[in-house]
Amino acid sequence: MSQDEQQAEIKRAMVVVAHPDDAEFGAAGTIAKWASEGIEVYYVLCTDGSKGSSNPNVAAEDLIRMRRQEQIEAAKVLGAKEVEFLDYPDAYLEHTLELRRDITRMIRKYRPDRVICQAPYRSFGNNAYINHPDHLAAGDATLAAIYPTARDRLTFPELLADGYEPHKVREVYVMGGDGADTWIDITDTVDKKVASLRKHASQVGDSPEFAERIKERAARVAEGHGMKYAEAFKVFRLG
Ligand SMILES: [Zn+2]
């Protein structure tokens, strides 16, 4: 089957991330591109974003409410269909069986052909950044939910009892790790990426330099791949 034929069979995609704004930083251009091609995109947010502020006057409940709304609006800018919140406390996320089951429930509910998730390991290729532990936990739990849990009938029988039938995800796009092997051309959607990130006003501010920085980063990722702006992933095709 050619790449184009394979692409034509992709009807639904899901992006599973730890925090509000993670999906936009890593994959907004790709999400907007897929949505514009008619692919339904669903979001799953693992945490409530309750630690994402250094302002001593912001209460956690207000921050949760604010970031939830920001995430819903950001997803809307990109053309996503739905945002689900699992509401685990921010900064304390672990790959527990409970988290794996909750992500499995989402996969069985929306039945995505393709899932975007975060890298489940620390990157040693970037000396200016330490991966947030919530990202590792969200990535690892999502990969485990895809294989084998969502597929296997007898795992978490309570899901089956609730009517969530097994489902096989066919493609996984891992963002933010080393060893990318797939570059998505986001030249047509990079402005939507910036616009979606701007919706996370509690996190990114509104300076013009911010837009420049996002575009510069996307241009760097695109270097050597015949594109102006790109996002990069490690892709698994599970057949
Ligand atoms: Zn994050």
Tab-separated table of C-alpha atoms and ligand atoms in Angstrom:
chain	number	residue	atom	x	y	z
A	1	MET	CA	0.000	0.000	0.000
A	2	SER	CA	1.401	3.425	-0.943
A	3	GLN	CA	1.802	6.261	1.578
A	4	ASP	CA	-1.092	8.114	-0.104
A	5	GLU	CA	-3.427	5.107	0.106
A	6	GLN	CA	-2.455	4.618	3.721
A	7	GLN	CA	-3.124	8.316	4.406
A	8	ALA	CA	-6.577	8.012	2.795
A	9	GLU	CA	-7.513	5.350	5.331
A	10	ILE	CA	-6.719	7.519	8.335
A	11	LYS	CA	-10.018	8.894	9.599
A	12	ARG	CA	-9.386	9.656	13.255
A	13	ALA	CA	-6.352	10.804	15.233
A	14	MET	CA	-5.811	11.326	18.955
A	15	VAL	CA	-3.207	13.383	20.758
A	16	VAL	CA	-2.424	12.389	24.345
A	17	VAL	CA	-0.292	14.782	26.411
A	18	ALA	CA	0.503	15.648	30.019
A	19	HIS	CA	-0.250	19.399	30.099
A	20	PRO	CA	-2.274	22.110	28.409
A	21	ASP	CA	0.054	23.546	25.673
A	22	ASP	CA	2.186	20.380	25.178
A	23	ALA	CA	0.256	19.348	22.065
A	24	GLU	CA	0.548	22.837	20.565
A	25	PHE	CA	4.292	23.187	21.195
A	26	GLY	CA	5.030	19.758	19.738
A	27	ALA	CA	2.451	19.139	17.057
A	28	ALA	CA	0.020	22.042	16.433
A	29	GLY	CA	1.043	22.461	12.793
A	30	THR	CA	0.560	18.750	12.159
A	31	ILE	CA	-2.784	18.656	13.987
A	32	ALA	CA	-4.069	21.635	11.945
A	33	LYS	CA	-2.868	19.994	8.724
A	34	TRP	CA	-4.602	16.692	9.486
A	35	ALA	CA	-7.824	18.445	10.545
A	36	SER	CA	-7.786	20.415	7.267
A	37	GLU	CA	-7.497	17.097	5.395
A	38	GLY	CA	-10.696	15.874	7.067
A	39	ILE	CA	-9.160	13.753	9.814
A	40	GLU	CA	-11.067	13.986	13.100
A	41	VAL	CA	-8.673	14.913	15.908
A	42	TYR	CA	-9.388	14.222	19.595
A	43	TYR	CA	-7.342	15.498	22.544
A	44	VAL	CA	-6.683	13.756	25.840
A	45	LEU	CA	-5.090	15.852	28.613
A	46	CYS	CA	-3.663	13.758	31.454
A	47	THR	CA	-3.134	16.467	34.104
A	48	ASP	CA	-5.066	19.515	35.238
A	49	GLY	CA	-2.206	21.976	34.654
A	50	SER	CA	-2.470	23.150	38.273
A	51	LYS	CA	1.260	23.867	38.773
A	52	GLY	CA	1.855	25.991	35.683
A	53	SER	CA	2.258	29.401	37.320
A	54	SER	CA	4.892	31.220	39.367
A	55	ASN	CA	2.426	33.968	40.324
A	56	PRO	CA	1.915	33.767	44.116
A	57	ASN	CA	-1.554	35.325	43.762
A	58	VAL	CA	-3.011	32.639	41.515
A	59	ALA	CA	-5.038	29.922	43.268
A	60	ALA	CA	-4.726	26.387	41.873
A	61	GLU	CA	-8.492	26.120	41.212
A	62	ASP	CA	-8.462	29.321	39.143
A	63	LEU	CA	-5.413	28.135	37.216
A	64	ILE	CA	-7.086	24.797	36.457
A	65	ARG	CA	-10.188	26.565	35.164
A	66	MET	CA	-8.159	29.047	33.119
A	67	ARG	CA	-5.878	26.476	31.520
A	68	ARG	CA	-8.760	24.159	30.725
A	69	GLN	CA	-10.456	26.971	28.802
A	70	GLU	CA	-7.173	27.935	27.088
A	71	GLN	CA	-6.698	24.322	25.957
A	72	ILE	CA	-10.238	24.058	24.593
A	73	GLU	CA	-9.747	27.271	22.597
A	74	ALA	CA	-6.313	26.235	21.312
A	75	ALA	CA	-7.706	22.910	20.081
A	76	LYS	CA	-10.564	24.770	18.400
A	77	VAL	CA	-8.110	26.999	16.485
A	78	LEU	CA	-6.534	23.841	15.056
A	79	GLY	CA	-9.868	22.249	14.100
A	80	ALA	CA	-9.916	19.467	16.709
A	81	LYS	CA	-13.276	17.884	17.545
A	82	GLU	CA	-13.108	17.264	21.275
A	83	VAL	CA	-10.880	17.718	24.338
A	84	GLU	CA	-11.050	15.224	27.215
A	85	PHE	CA	-9.458	15.933	30.616
A	86	LEU	CA	-8.350	13.069	32.854
A	87	ASP	CA	-7.577	15.604	35.633
A	88	TYR	CA	-4.596	13.958	37.318
A	89	PRO	CA	-2.744	16.502	39.506
A	90	ASP	CA	-0.069	18.375	37.558
A	91	ALA	CA	3.592	17.519	38.336
A	92	TYR	CA	2.726	14.257	40.100
A	93	LEU	CA	1.873	12.126	37.058
A	94	GLU	CA	3.080	8.531	37.138
A	95	HIS	CA	2.593	5.638	34.784
A	96	THR	CA	0.160	3.767	37.015
A	97	LEU	CA	-2.280	1.062	35.915
A	98	GLU	CA	-5.053	3.566	36.612
A	99	LEU	CA	-3.571	6.070	34.130
A	100	ARG	CA	-3.013	3.299	31.568
A	101	ARG	CA	-6.643	2.214	31.968
A	102	ASP	CA	-7.957	5.787	31.631
A	103	ILE	CA	-6.010	6.350	28.390
A	104	THR	CA	-7.126	2.938	27.128
A	105	ARG	CA	-10.725	3.983	27.763
A	106	MET	CA	-10.198	7.088	25.604
A	107	ILE	CA	-8.598	5.051	22.805
A	108	ARG	CA	-11.451	2.557	22.836
A	109	LYS	CA	-14.022	5.346	22.989
A	110	TYR	CA	-12.712	7.421	20.038
A	111	ARG	CA	-11.000	4.581	18.104
A	112	PRO	CA	-8.165	6.605	16.527
A	113	ASP	CA	-6.199	5.168	13.602
A	114	ARG	CA	-3.259	7.369	14.589
A	115	VAL	CA	-2.034	8.631	17.984
A	116	ILE	CA	0.421	11.416	18.809
A	117	CYS	CA	2.140	11.079	22.188
A	118	GLN	CA	5.171	12.297	24.099
A	119	ALA	CA	8.571	10.591	24.268
A	120	PRO	CA	8.665	8.172	27.214
A	121	TYR	CA	12.387	8.711	27.953
A	122	ARG	CA	14.759	11.547	28.758
A	123	SER	CA	16.473	13.116	25.787
A	124	PHE	CA	20.242	13.466	26.128
A	125	GLY	CA	20.523	15.122	22.723
A	126	ASN	CA	19.507	18.576	23.944
A	127	ASN	CA	21.693	20.147	26.624
A	128	ALA	CA	19.329	23.049	27.232
A	129	TYR	CA	16.288	21.078	28.325
A	130	ILE	CA	15.310	18.410	30.855
A	131	ASN	CA	12.128	16.511	29.963
A	132	HIS	CA	9.303	17.106	32.431
A	133	PRO	CA	8.623	13.878	34.368
A	134	ASP	CA	4.886	14.166	33.550
A	135	HIS	CA	5.775	14.007	29.829
A	136	LEU	CA	7.672	10.740	30.333
A	137	ALA	CA	4.784	9.240	32.319
A	138	ALA	CA	2.154	10.346	29.796
A	139	GLY	CA	4.240	8.994	26.893
A	140	ASP	CA	4.961	5.656	28.538
A	141	ALA	CA	1.357	5.108	29.660
A	142	THR	CA	0.044	6.017	26.198
A	143	LEU	CA	2.375	3.595	24.421
A	144	ALA	CA	1.346	0.855	26.869
A	145	ALA	CA	-2.331	1.708	26.360
A	146	ILE	CA	-1.897	1.454	22.573
A	147	TYR	CA	0.026	-1.804	22.802
A	148	PRO	CA	-1.153	-4.115	24.066
A	149	THR	CA	-3.923	-2.860	26.352
A	150	ALA	CA	-6.436	-1.189	23.998
A	151	ARG	CA	-6.149	-4.173	21.670
A	152	ASP	CA	-6.493	-6.949	24.233
A	153	ARG	CA	-9.980	-8.025	25.160
A	154	LEU	CA	-9.167	-9.480	28.552
A	155	THR	CA	-7.183	-6.564	29.983
A	156	PHE	CA	-9.216	-4.217	32.222
A	157	PRO	CA	-12.465	-6.206	31.857
A	158	GLU	CA	-14.316	-3.309	33.505
A	159	LEU	CA	-13.866	-1.343	30.249
A	160	LEU	CA	-15.530	-4.114	28.276
A	161	ALA	CA	-18.342	-4.191	30.832
A	162	ASP	CA	-18.827	-0.459	30.164
A	163	GLY	CA	-19.101	-1.133	26.424
A	164	TYR	CA	-15.555	-0.150	25.358
A	165	GLU	CA	-14.612	-2.778	22.771
A	166	PRO	CA	-10.933	-3.483	21.932
A	167	HIS	CA	-9.291	-1.254	19.330
A	168	LYS	CA	-6.052	-1.433	17.320
A	169	VAL	CA	-4.176	1.844	16.711
A	170	ARG	CA	-2.226	1.654	13.432
A	171	GLU	CA	0.252	4.526	13.653
A	172	VAL	CA	1.998	6.255	16.558
A	173	TYR	CA	3.747	9.626	16.214
A	174	VAL	CA	6.122	10.245	19.121
A	175	MET	CA	7.108	13.878	19.625
A	176	GLY	CA	9.951	15.440	21.547
A	177	GLY	CA	12.331	12.500	21.509
A	178	ASP	CA	15.603	11.656	19.802
A	179	GLY	CA	15.729	9.714	16.549
A	180	ALA	CA	12.981	11.454	14.556
A	181	ASP	CA	12.377	9.756	11.215
A	182	THR	CA	9.350	11.666	9.876
A	183	TRP	CA	9.120	15.383	9.067
A	184	ILE	CA	5.679	16.945	8.551
A	185	ASP	CA	5.574	20.072	6.386
A	186	ILE	CA	3.712	22.726	8.413
A	187	THR	CA	4.462	25.695	6.157
A	188	ASP	CA	0.725	26.207	5.526
A	189	THR	CA	-0.249	25.817	9.181
A	190	VAL	CA	2.603	27.435	11.129
A	191	ASP	CA	0.516	30.582	11.662
A	192	LYS	CA	-2.235	28.433	13.170
A	193	LYS	CA	0.400	26.890	15.419
A	194	VAL	CA	1.333	30.352	16.698
A	195	ALA	CA	-2.346	31.333	17.048
A	196	SER	CA	-3.123	28.174	19.036
A	197	LEU	CA	-0.161	28.786	21.355
A	198	ARG	CA	-1.345	32.361	21.902
A	199	LYS	CA	-4.549	30.914	23.379
A	200	HIS	CA	-2.403	29.630	26.259
A	201	ALA	CA	-2.165	33.202	27.518
A	202	SER	CA	-1.311	32.146	31.075
A	203	GLN	CA	1.823	30.438	29.704
A	204	VAL	CA	3.199	32.274	26.693
A	205	GLY	CA	2.453	36.005	26.951
A	206	ASP	CA	1.847	38.107	23.859
A	207	SER	CA	5.264	39.373	22.751
A	208	PRO	CA	6.027	39.472	19.019
A	209	GLU	CA	9.322	37.696	19.801
A	210	PHE	CA	7.343	34.642	20.863
A	211	ALA	CA	5.930	34.129	17.360
A	212	GLU	CA	9.420	34.636	15.921
A	213	ARG	CA	10.854	32.044	18.280
A	214	ILE	CA	8.230	29.438	17.370
A	215	LYS	CA	8.797	30.003	13.647
A	216	GLU	CA	12.587	29.924	14.018
A	217	ARG	CA	12.339	26.610	15.826
A	218	ALA	CA	10.060	25.140	13.129
A	219	ALA	CA	12.460	26.425	10.458
A	220	ARG	CA	15.383	24.727	12.216
A	221	VAL	CA	13.479	21.426	12.361
A	222	ALA	CA	12.760	21.754	8.617
A	223	GLU	CA	16.422	22.312	7.671
A	224	GLY	CA	17.671	19.760	5.152
A	225	HIS	CA	14.208	18.343	4.453
A	226	GLY	CA	13.108	20.622	1.614
A	227	MET	CA	10.487	22.407	3.717
A	228	LYS	CA	10.242	25.899	5.182
A	229	TYR	CA	8.655	24.908	8.504
A	230	ALA	CA	8.314	21.412	9.944
A	231	GLU	CA	7.529	19.298	12.991
A	232	ALA	CA	9.433	16.035	13.522
A	233	PHE	CA	8.322	12.701	14.935
A	234	LYS	CA	9.471	9.142	15.444
A	235	VAL	CA	6.721	7.095	13.782
A	236	PHE	CA	5.681	3.514	14.525
A	237	ARG	CA	3.493	1.712	11.949
A	238	LEU	CA	1.789	-1.186	13.656
A	239	GLY	CA	0.047	-2.668	10.607
B	1	ZN	ZN	4.291	19.928	29.565
